[in-house]
Amino acid sequence: MARIEFPPAFRWGASTASYQIEGGWREDEKGESIWDRFSHTPGRIKNGDTGDIACDSYHRFEDDIALLQEMNLSSYRFSIAWPRIQPSGRGKANSKGLDYYGRLTDALLGAGIRPFPTLYHWDLPQALEDAGGWPHRDTAGRFTDYAEIMISALGDRISDWIIFNEPAVFTALGYYLGTHAPGRSSLEDLLRASHTVNLAQGQAFAAMKATRSDSFIGTAHSMSSCEPAGDKEADLQAAERWHGLSNLLFLEPALNGKYPDIFPDGPPLDEMGFQDGDMEQIRAPMDFVGINLYSRTRVTAQSGGPLNIGAVPVPVENDDSSSITDIGWEVWPDALYDMLMRITNDYDRPIIEVTENGCAYNDSPDHQGVIQDSRRTRFFQGYLEAVARAISDGADVRGYHAWSLLDNFEWAEGYGQRFGLSWVDFKTGQRTLKESGRWYGTLAAENGFST
Ligand code: IFM
C-alpha cells in the first residue's frame, strides 16, 4: 500500500456553475440568458431538458454548503449568473441578484469555506447576444463593467476570482459548432468571439486589480494533453499545433502578449477584428492558471483542419470499456500530470489551481438508498495520484476542485449525465452524498489517501 500526501495548505474543493444548478430562472428580476433561450428552443437539448429548476440551488444553497462541510472541503467554486446582476447586460446592478451572491458568500465564510466565484460560466444576458454577442467587440466593455460591479460589491469578502470558464469551449461550441448556446455556426463569429473574449479577459483583469489590487485572479482553461496519434514527426508537430489552439488560445495572449504560433501565415488578425493596441489591453499577468481537465487528445497531421493548422484530433480507441466513462470520455490520469508539467515548464512555474476534474457515471441509489459509485472513486484516485506526482516534480498546484459538487444540468446532454459527488433527485431536489463523496471527504480531512 502506498500513501499519497499533499502539501499542508492544499485546498480541497468542489465546483458548480450557475445555470447548471441554480434554477430560479425568472426570479428576483433576473434577465433571460442565452442558455434560457437555447434550452427553451425545441430540439437543442436531449430530452427537452432545461435549467429552469435544475438543482434549485437558488433556494437550497444552504443544503449545498452542508454537503461541502460534510466532505470537509475548504473551497467552493461556483459561478455568478450575469443576468441576475445586470438583467439586460448593461446598466445599474440588480440589488436582489447582488444580495443572493452576498448571502451565499457570507454563508460560505461562516462555514470556513473559501468562496471562489467564476464571473462567466456561459450564461450571457440574451440582450447582449441580440446586440451581437461575443463576436461584437462592445461585449468586452460590457463584461468589464459587470466585473467591476462584482468586485466592488463583494471584493471586501472575496479575494479569489475566476474570470472565464473554458473560453475555448464556449466560443467554439457556441459560435462555430452550434451545439451550445447561442447555437451559431460561423467561422467568422468564432474568430471574432475569441478575440473579444481575450480583450474582455485583459480589460476585466486590469479593472478588477484597479479596484482591489490584492485580489487573486485567473481564468479556468479547458485543457487536454495533446499526443501524436502515430510515430511520425508530422503527427508530433500537429499535436503541438493542436495544443496551441485548444489549450493556449486564451493563456498565451494574457501571459505572453501574443497569439500562439500555430498558424501557417500568422494569426488571422483581420478576421478576428484586431485593432492597434489590442495586445496591450489583452496582456494580463494572471495570478494563477486554472486548469479544467478530463482526458487526453490524440492528434494526427492532416492538410487543412480547423483554421488551416494541419491538425485534427482522432477519436478515442480504447478497447477497455472500464476506461471509458458513461459520457464516452477516456479515463487517462497521465493527461493531468502531463498538462500540469507542461504549464509549469512553459510558463515559469505559475501557481496552478485545478478548477475542474471529474467523471460522469450514472449509478443510482441501491435499495438502501446508497450510491455505490466505486468507478468514480477509482477515477479520482488515479487523477489525484497524478496531481501529487506533478507537485513532487515541481508543479505549484495550490488546490483541486472536483467537478461537480452535485449532479446537474449537463448542457446539451440535459440531466442524462451525472458528474456529482452528490446524487440529486431532480423531482424533489433532495441531495444524497455518494460513496465517492464520502471517500473524497476522508481524503480532504486527512490531506492524503492510501492506494
Ligand atoms: O459540466 C461541464 C462544465 O460546465 C464545464 N467543464 C466540463 C463539465 C463537464 O462537461
Coordinates of C-alpha atoms and ligand atoms in Angstrom, one line a residue:
M1 CA 0.0 0.0 0.0
A2 CA 1.3 3.5 -0.9
R3 CA 0.4 6.7 0.8
I4 CA -0.2 9.8 -1.3
E5 CA 0.2 13.1 0.6
F6 CA -0.5 16.7 -0.4
P7 CA 1.2 19.9 0.8
P8 CA 0.0 21.3 4.2
A9 CA -2.1 24.3 2.9
F10 CA -3.5 22.4 -0.1
R11 CA -7.2 23.4 -0.8
W12 CA -9.8 20.7 -1.4
G13 CA -12.9 21.9 -3.2
A14 CA -15.8 21.2 -5.5
S15 CA -17.1 23.2 -8.5
T16 CA -20.5 24.1 -9.9
A17 CA -21.9 26.7 -12.3
S18 CA -25.0 28.9 -12.0
Y19 CA -27.0 27.7 -15.0
Q20 CA -26.3 24.1 -14.2
I21 CA -27.6 24.2 -10.6
E22 CA -29.5 27.4 -9.6
G23 CA -32.9 27.2 -11.3
G24 CA -35.0 30.3 -10.4
W25 CA -34.6 31.3 -14.0
R26 CA -37.0 34.3 -13.8
E27 CA -36.8 35.1 -10.1
D28 CA -35.9 38.4 -8.5
E29 CA -35.8 40.3 -11.8
K30 CA -33.2 38.0 -13.3
G31 CA -32.9 38.6 -17.1
E32 CA -33.0 36.0 -19.8
S33 CA -29.7 34.3 -20.6
I34 CA -28.6 32.7 -23.8
W35 CA -29.0 29.3 -22.1
D36 CA -32.6 30.1 -21.1
R37 CA -33.3 30.9 -24.7
F38 CA -31.4 27.9 -26.1
S39 CA -32.8 25.3 -23.8
H40 CA -36.3 26.5 -24.4
T41 CA -35.8 26.1 -28.2
P42 CA -37.1 22.6 -29.2
G43 CA -34.5 20.1 -30.3
R44 CA -31.5 21.8 -28.7
I45 CA -31.2 19.7 -25.5
K46 CA -31.6 16.0 -25.0
N47 CA -35.0 15.1 -23.7
G48 CA -36.1 18.7 -23.9
D49 CA -34.4 19.4 -20.5
T50 CA -33.9 23.0 -19.3
G51 CA -32.2 24.7 -16.3
D52 CA -35.4 26.3 -15.2
I53 CA -35.3 24.4 -11.9
A54 CA -32.1 22.4 -12.1
C55 CA -30.9 21.6 -8.5
D56 CA -32.8 24.6 -7.2
S57 CA -29.7 25.9 -5.6
Y58 CA -31.1 29.4 -5.8
H59 CA -33.3 28.3 -2.8
R60 CA -31.2 25.5 -1.5
F61 CA -27.7 26.8 -1.3
E62 CA -27.5 26.1 2.4
D63 CA -28.0 22.4 1.6
D64 CA -25.1 22.7 -0.8
I65 CA -22.9 24.2 1.9
A66 CA -23.9 21.4 4.2
L67 CA -22.6 18.9 1.7
L68 CA -19.3 20.8 1.4
Q69 CA -19.0 20.7 5.2
E70 CA -19.8 17.1 5.3
M71 CA -16.9 16.5 2.9
N72 CA -14.5 18.8 4.9
L73 CA -13.9 20.9 1.9
S74 CA -12.3 24.3 2.2
S75 CA -13.0 25.9 -1.3
Y76 CA -16.3 26.2 -3.3
R77 CA -16.1 27.2 -6.9
F78 CA -19.5 28.5 -8.0
S79 CA -20.4 30.9 -10.8
I80 CA -22.3 34.2 -10.8
A81 CA -25.1 34.5 -13.3
W82 CA -24.5 37.8 -15.1
P83 CA -28.2 38.3 -15.9
R84 CA -29.1 38.2 -12.2
I85 CA -26.8 41.2 -11.7
Q86 CA -27.5 43.1 -15.0
P87 CA -30.7 41.7 -16.5
S88 CA -30.0 43.2 -19.9
G89 CA -26.2 43.0 -19.6
R90 CA -25.7 46.7 -19.0
G91 CA -26.6 49.5 -16.6
K92 CA -27.3 49.5 -12.9
A93 CA -26.9 46.4 -10.8
N94 CA -30.0 44.5 -9.6
S95 CA -29.8 44.6 -5.8
K96 CA -31.7 41.3 -5.5
G97 CA -29.1 39.5 -7.6
L98 CA -26.2 41.0 -5.6
D99 CA -28.0 40.1 -2.4
Y100 CA -28.2 36.4 -3.4
Y101 CA -24.5 36.1 -4.0
G102 CA -23.8 38.2 -0.9
R103 CA -25.8 35.7 1.2
L104 CA -24.1 32.7 -0.4
T105 CA -20.6 34.3 0.2
D106 CA -21.4 35.1 3.8
A107 CA -22.7 31.6 4.4
L108 CA -19.5 30.1 2.9
L109 CA -17.3 32.3 5.0
G110 CA -19.3 31.4 8.1
A111 CA -18.6 27.7 7.3
G112 CA -14.9 28.4 6.9
I113 CA -15.0 27.8 3.1
R114 CA -13.3 29.9 0.5
P115 CA -15.8 31.5 -1.9
F116 CA -14.2 31.1 -5.4
P117 CA -16.6 32.6 -7.9
T118 CA -16.3 32.4 -11.7
L119 CA -17.7 35.6 -13.3
Y120 CA -18.7 33.9 -16.6
H121 CA -19.7 30.3 -16.9
W122 CA -21.6 30.7 -20.1
D123 CA -24.8 32.4 -19.3
L124 CA -24.5 35.6 -21.3
P125 CA -27.5 38.0 -21.0
Q126 CA -29.7 37.3 -24.1
A127 CA -30.0 41.1 -24.7
L128 CA -26.2 41.2 -25.3
E129 CA -26.5 38.3 -27.7
D130 CA -29.2 40.2 -29.5
A131 CA -26.8 43.1 -29.8
G132 CA -24.1 40.9 -31.4
G133 CA -22.9 38.6 -28.6
W134 CA -19.2 37.7 -28.1
P135 CA -18.3 38.4 -31.7
H136 CA -19.3 42.0 -31.1
R137 CA -16.3 43.9 -29.7
D138 CA -18.5 46.1 -27.5
T139 CA -19.3 43.0 -25.3
A140 CA -15.8 43.2 -23.8
G141 CA -16.6 46.6 -22.3
R142 CA -20.0 45.3 -21.0
F143 CA -18.2 42.4 -19.4
T144 CA -15.6 44.7 -17.8
D145 CA -18.4 46.8 -16.3
Y146 CA -20.0 43.7 -14.8
A147 CA -16.7 42.5 -13.4
E148 CA -16.2 45.9 -11.7
I149 CA -19.7 45.7 -10.2
M150 CA -18.9 42.4 -8.7
I151 CA -15.5 43.2 -7.3
S152 CA -16.9 46.4 -5.8
A153 CA -19.8 44.6 -4.3
L154 CA -18.0 41.5 -2.9
G155 CA -14.3 42.3 -3.0
D156 CA -14.4 43.1 0.7
R157 CA -15.2 39.4 1.3
I158 CA -14.0 37.6 -1.8
S159 CA -10.3 37.7 -2.6
D160 CA -10.0 34.9 -5.2
W161 CA -11.8 35.2 -8.6
I162 CA -12.0 33.3 -11.9
I163 CA -12.8 35.5 -14.9
F164 CA -13.9 33.0 -17.5
N165 CA -14.7 29.3 -17.5
E166 CA -13.3 27.5 -20.5
P167 CA -13.2 30.3 -23.1
A168 CA -12.1 27.8 -25.8
V169 CA -15.2 25.7 -25.2
F170 CA -17.9 28.3 -25.1
T171 CA -16.6 30.2 -28.1
A172 CA -16.1 27.0 -30.3
L173 CA -19.4 25.2 -29.3
G174 CA -21.5 28.3 -29.2
Y175 CA -20.3 30.2 -32.3
Y176 CA -18.7 27.5 -34.5
L177 CA -20.2 24.1 -33.9
G178 CA -23.6 25.5 -32.8
T179 CA -24.2 22.7 -30.2
H180 CA -24.2 25.1 -27.3
A181 CA -25.9 28.5 -26.8
P182 CA -26.3 30.7 -28.7
G183 CA -26.2 28.0 -31.4
R184 CA -24.4 29.8 -34.1
S185 CA -22.2 28.1 -36.8
S186 CA -19.8 30.5 -38.3
L187 CA -16.0 30.6 -38.5
E188 CA -16.0 34.4 -38.7
D189 CA -18.1 34.5 -35.5
L190 CA -15.7 32.1 -33.8
L191 CA -12.7 34.2 -34.7
R192 CA -14.3 37.5 -33.6
A193 CA -15.7 35.9 -30.4
S194 CA -12.2 34.6 -29.5
H195 CA -10.6 38.0 -29.8
T196 CA -13.4 39.8 -27.9
V197 CA -13.1 37.3 -25.1
N198 CA -9.3 37.8 -24.9
L199 CA -9.9 41.6 -24.8
A200 CA -12.6 41.1 -22.1
Q201 CA -10.2 39.0 -20.1
G202 CA -7.4 41.5 -20.1
Q203 CA -9.7 44.5 -19.5
A204 CA -11.6 42.9 -16.7
F205 CA -8.3 41.8 -15.0
A206 CA -7.0 45.4 -15.1
A207 CA -10.3 46.8 -13.8
M208 CA -10.5 44.3 -11.0
K209 CA -6.9 44.9 -9.9
A210 CA -7.6 48.7 -10.1
T211 CA -10.4 48.2 -7.6
R212 CA -8.7 45.5 -5.4
S213 CA -5.0 45.2 -6.0
D214 CA -4.6 42.4 -3.5
S215 CA -7.2 40.1 -5.3
F216 CA -6.0 36.8 -6.7
I217 CA -7.3 36.4 -10.3
G218 CA -7.1 33.8 -13.1
T219 CA -9.2 32.0 -15.7
A220 CA -10.2 28.3 -15.8
H221 CA -8.9 27.0 -19.1
S222 CA -10.2 23.8 -20.6
M223 CA -7.0 21.7 -21.2
S224 CA -6.2 18.3 -22.5
S225 CA -2.7 16.9 -23.1
C226 CA -2.1 16.5 -26.8
E227 CA -0.3 13.4 -28.0
P228 CA 0.7 12.4 -31.5
A229 CA -1.6 9.6 -32.8
G230 CA 1.3 8.0 -34.7
D231 CA 5.1 7.9 -34.5
K232 CA 5.6 10.3 -37.5
E233 CA 7.3 13.6 -37.0
A234 CA 4.3 15.2 -38.8
D235 CA 1.9 13.9 -36.1
L236 CA 4.2 15.2 -33.4
Q237 CA 4.2 18.7 -34.9
A238 CA 0.4 18.5 -35.5
A239 CA -0.1 17.6 -31.8
E240 CA 1.9 20.7 -30.8
R241 CA -0.2 22.9 -33.0
W242 CA -3.4 21.4 -31.6
H243 CA -2.0 22.1 -28.1
G244 CA -1.6 25.7 -29.1
L245 CA -5.1 26.0 -30.5
S246 CA -7.0 24.1 -27.9
N247 CA -5.1 24.8 -24.7
L248 CA -3.3 28.2 -25.2
L249 CA -5.6 30.5 -27.2
F250 CA -6.6 32.4 -24.1
L251 CA -3.5 31.9 -22.0
E252 CA -0.6 32.8 -24.3
P253 CA -2.1 36.2 -25.2
A254 CA -2.6 37.0 -21.5
L255 CA 0.8 35.8 -20.2
N256 CA 3.0 36.5 -23.3
G257 CA 1.1 39.1 -25.2
K258 CA 0.7 37.1 -28.5
Y259 CA -1.5 34.5 -30.1
P260 CA 0.1 31.0 -30.2
D261 CA 2.5 30.4 -33.0
I262 CA 0.4 27.8 -34.8
F263 CA -1.0 29.4 -37.9
P264 CA 0.9 28.8 -41.2
D265 CA 0.5 32.5 -42.2
G266 CA 0.4 34.0 -38.7
P267 CA -2.8 34.6 -36.7
P268 CA -5.8 35.7 -38.8
L269 CA -5.9 39.1 -37.1
D270 CA -8.1 40.9 -39.7
E271 CA -10.7 38.2 -39.4
M272 CA -10.6 38.5 -35.7
G273 CA -11.3 42.2 -35.8
F274 CA -7.9 43.0 -34.3
Q275 CA -7.1 46.7 -33.8
D276 CA -3.9 48.5 -33.0
G277 CA -3.1 48.5 -29.3
D278 CA -5.3 45.4 -28.6
M279 CA -2.4 43.2 -27.3
E280 CA -1.5 45.8 -24.7
Q281 CA -5.1 45.5 -23.3
I282 CA -5.1 41.7 -23.6
R283 CA -1.8 41.1 -21.8
A284 CA -2.5 40.4 -18.1
P285 CA -0.2 38.9 -15.5
M286 CA -2.7 36.4 -14.2
D287 CA -2.1 35.4 -10.5
F288 CA -2.8 31.7 -11.3
V289 CA -3.7 29.4 -14.1
G290 CA -6.9 27.5 -13.6
I291 CA -6.9 24.1 -15.3
N292 CA -10.1 22.1 -16.1
L293 CA -9.0 18.7 -17.4
Y294 CA -10.9 15.5 -18.1
S295 CA -8.9 13.5 -20.6
R296 CA -6.2 13.5 -23.3
T297 CA -6.4 14.2 -27.0
R298 CA -4.7 12.2 -29.7
V299 CA -3.8 14.3 -32.8
T300 CA -2.8 13.5 -36.4
A301 CA -1.5 15.6 -39.2
Q302 CA -4.0 16.4 -41.9
S303 CA -3.9 19.1 -44.5
G304 CA -6.4 21.8 -43.8
G305 CA -8.1 21.1 -40.5
P306 CA -9.7 23.8 -38.3
L307 CA -8.2 27.2 -39.1
N308 CA -5.9 25.5 -41.6
I309 CA -3.4 24.4 -38.9
G310 CA -2.9 21.0 -40.4
A311 CA -4.0 19.0 -37.4
V312 CA -7.1 17.1 -36.3
P313 CA -8.0 15.1 -33.2
V314 CA -8.7 11.4 -33.7
P315 CA -11.5 9.6 -31.9
V316 CA -10.7 7.6 -28.8
E317 CA -9.7 4.0 -29.5
N318 CA -9.7 2.1 -26.2
D319 CA -10.9 -1.5 -26.1
D320 CA -11.0 -1.5 -22.3
S321 CA -14.6 -0.4 -21.6
S322 CA -13.7 0.2 -17.9
S323 CA -11.5 3.1 -19.2
I324 CA -14.5 4.9 -20.7
T325 CA -16.9 7.0 -18.6
D326 CA -20.7 7.0 -19.2
I327 CA -20.4 10.1 -21.3
G328 CA -17.8 8.4 -23.5
W329 CA -14.7 10.2 -22.3
E330 CA -11.5 8.2 -21.8
V331 CA -10.0 7.9 -18.2
W332 CA -6.4 8.9 -18.6
P333 CA -4.8 10.2 -15.4
D334 CA -1.5 10.9 -17.0
A335 CA -3.2 13.6 -19.0
L336 CA -3.4 15.7 -15.8
Y337 CA 0.2 15.0 -14.9
D338 CA 1.4 15.9 -18.4
M339 CA -0.6 19.1 -18.5
L340 CA 0.4 20.3 -15.1
M341 CA 4.1 19.8 -16.0
R342 CA 3.7 21.4 -19.4
I343 CA 2.2 24.6 -18.0
T344 CA 4.8 24.5 -15.2
N345 CA 7.7 24.2 -17.6
D346 CA 6.4 26.5 -20.3
Y347 CA 5.2 29.4 -18.1
D348 CA 7.9 29.6 -15.5
R349 CA 6.1 27.6 -12.8
P350 CA 2.9 29.6 -12.3
I351 CA 0.6 29.0 -9.4
I352 CA -2.0 26.5 -10.6
E353 CA -5.5 25.7 -9.3
V354 CA -7.1 22.5 -10.7
T355 CA -10.5 24.2 -11.2
E356 CA -12.3 21.1 -12.5
N357 CA -11.7 17.4 -12.9
G358 CA -14.3 14.6 -12.7
C359 CA -16.3 12.0 -14.5
A360 CA -19.9 11.1 -15.5
Y361 CA -21.1 7.8 -14.1
N362 CA -24.8 7.3 -13.8
D363 CA -25.0 5.0 -10.8
S364 CA -28.3 5.5 -8.9
P365 CA -29.3 4.6 -5.3
D366 CA -29.5 0.9 -4.4
H367 CA -32.4 -0.5 -2.4
Q368 CA -30.9 1.1 0.8
G369 CA -30.5 4.5 -0.8
V370 CA -26.7 4.1 -1.1
I371 CA -25.0 5.3 -4.3
Q372 CA -22.2 2.8 -4.8
D373 CA -20.1 4.7 -7.4
S374 CA -16.8 2.9 -7.0
R375 CA -15.8 3.8 -10.6
R376 CA -15.8 7.5 -9.6
T377 CA -13.7 6.9 -6.5
R378 CA -11.2 5.0 -8.7
F379 CA -11.2 7.9 -11.2
F380 CA -10.3 10.4 -8.5
Q381 CA -7.6 8.1 -7.1
G382 CA -5.9 7.9 -10.4
Y383 CA -6.1 11.6 -11.2
L384 CA -5.1 12.7 -7.7
E385 CA -2.1 10.4 -7.8
A386 CA -1.1 12.3 -11.0
V387 CA -1.6 15.7 -9.2
A388 CA 0.6 14.5 -6.3
R389 CA 3.3 13.3 -8.7
A390 CA 3.3 16.7 -10.5
I391 CA 3.6 18.5 -7.2
S392 CA 6.6 16.4 -6.2
D393 CA 8.1 17.1 -9.7
G394 CA 7.9 20.8 -9.2
A395 CA 4.4 22.0 -10.1
D396 CA 3.0 24.7 -7.8
V397 CA -0.6 23.3 -7.5
R398 CA -2.5 25.0 -4.7
G399 CA -5.9 23.4 -4.9
Y400 CA -8.1 20.8 -6.5
H401 CA -11.8 21.1 -7.3
A402 CA -13.9 18.1 -8.2
W403 CA -16.5 18.5 -10.9
S404 CA -19.0 18.5 -9.5
L405 CA -20.5 19.0 -6.1
L406 CA -23.9 17.9 -7.5
D407 CA -25.4 16.0 -10.3
N408 CA -26.6 18.9 -12.5
F409 CA -27.7 20.1 -15.9
E410 CA -25.0 18.9 -18.3
W411 CA -25.6 21.4 -21.1
A412 CA -26.7 19.7 -24.4
E413 CA -26.9 16.4 -22.5
G414 CA -29.5 17.7 -20.2
Y415 CA -29.8 15.6 -16.9
G416 CA -28.7 12.4 -18.6
Q417 CA -25.1 12.6 -17.4
R418 CA -24.3 12.7 -13.7
F419 CA -20.9 14.2 -12.6
G420 CA -21.8 14.8 -9.0
L421 CA -20.2 13.7 -5.7
S422 CA -23.8 14.0 -4.5
W423 CA -26.8 12.4 -6.2
V424 CA -29.7 14.7 -6.9
D425 CA -33.3 13.7 -7.1
F426 CA -34.4 16.2 -9.7
K427 CA -38.1 15.7 -8.8
T428 CA -37.7 16.7 -5.1
G429 CA -34.3 18.4 -5.1
Q430 CA -33.1 16.1 -2.4
R431 CA -29.3 15.6 -2.3
T432 CA -27.5 12.4 -1.1
L433 CA -23.8 12.1 -0.8
K434 CA -22.4 9.3 -3.0
E435 CA -19.9 6.8 -1.7
S436 CA -17.2 8.7 -3.7
G437 CA -18.2 11.8 -1.8
R438 CA -17.6 10.0 1.5
W439 CA -14.2 8.9 0.2
Y440 CA -13.4 12.4 -1.0
G441 CA -14.4 13.8 2.4
T442 CA -11.9 11.5 4.2
L443 CA -9.2 12.4 1.7
A444 CA -9.8 16.1 2.4
A445 CA -9.8 15.6 6.2
E446 CA -6.5 13.6 6.0
N447 CA -4.9 15.6 3.2
G448 CA -4.0 12.3 1.5
F449 CA -5.0 8.8 0.8
S450 CA -3.7 5.2 0.6
T451 CA -3.8 3.3 -2.7
Ligands
IFM1 O1 -20.3 20.5 -17.0 C1 -19.2 20.9 -17.6 C2 -18.7 22.3 -17.0 O2 -19.7 23.2 -17.1 C3 -17.5 22.8 -17.8 N1 -16.5 21.8 -17.8 C4 -16.8 20.5 -18.2 C5 -18.0 20.0 -17.4 C6 -18.4 18.5 -17.9 O3 -18.7 18.5 -19.2

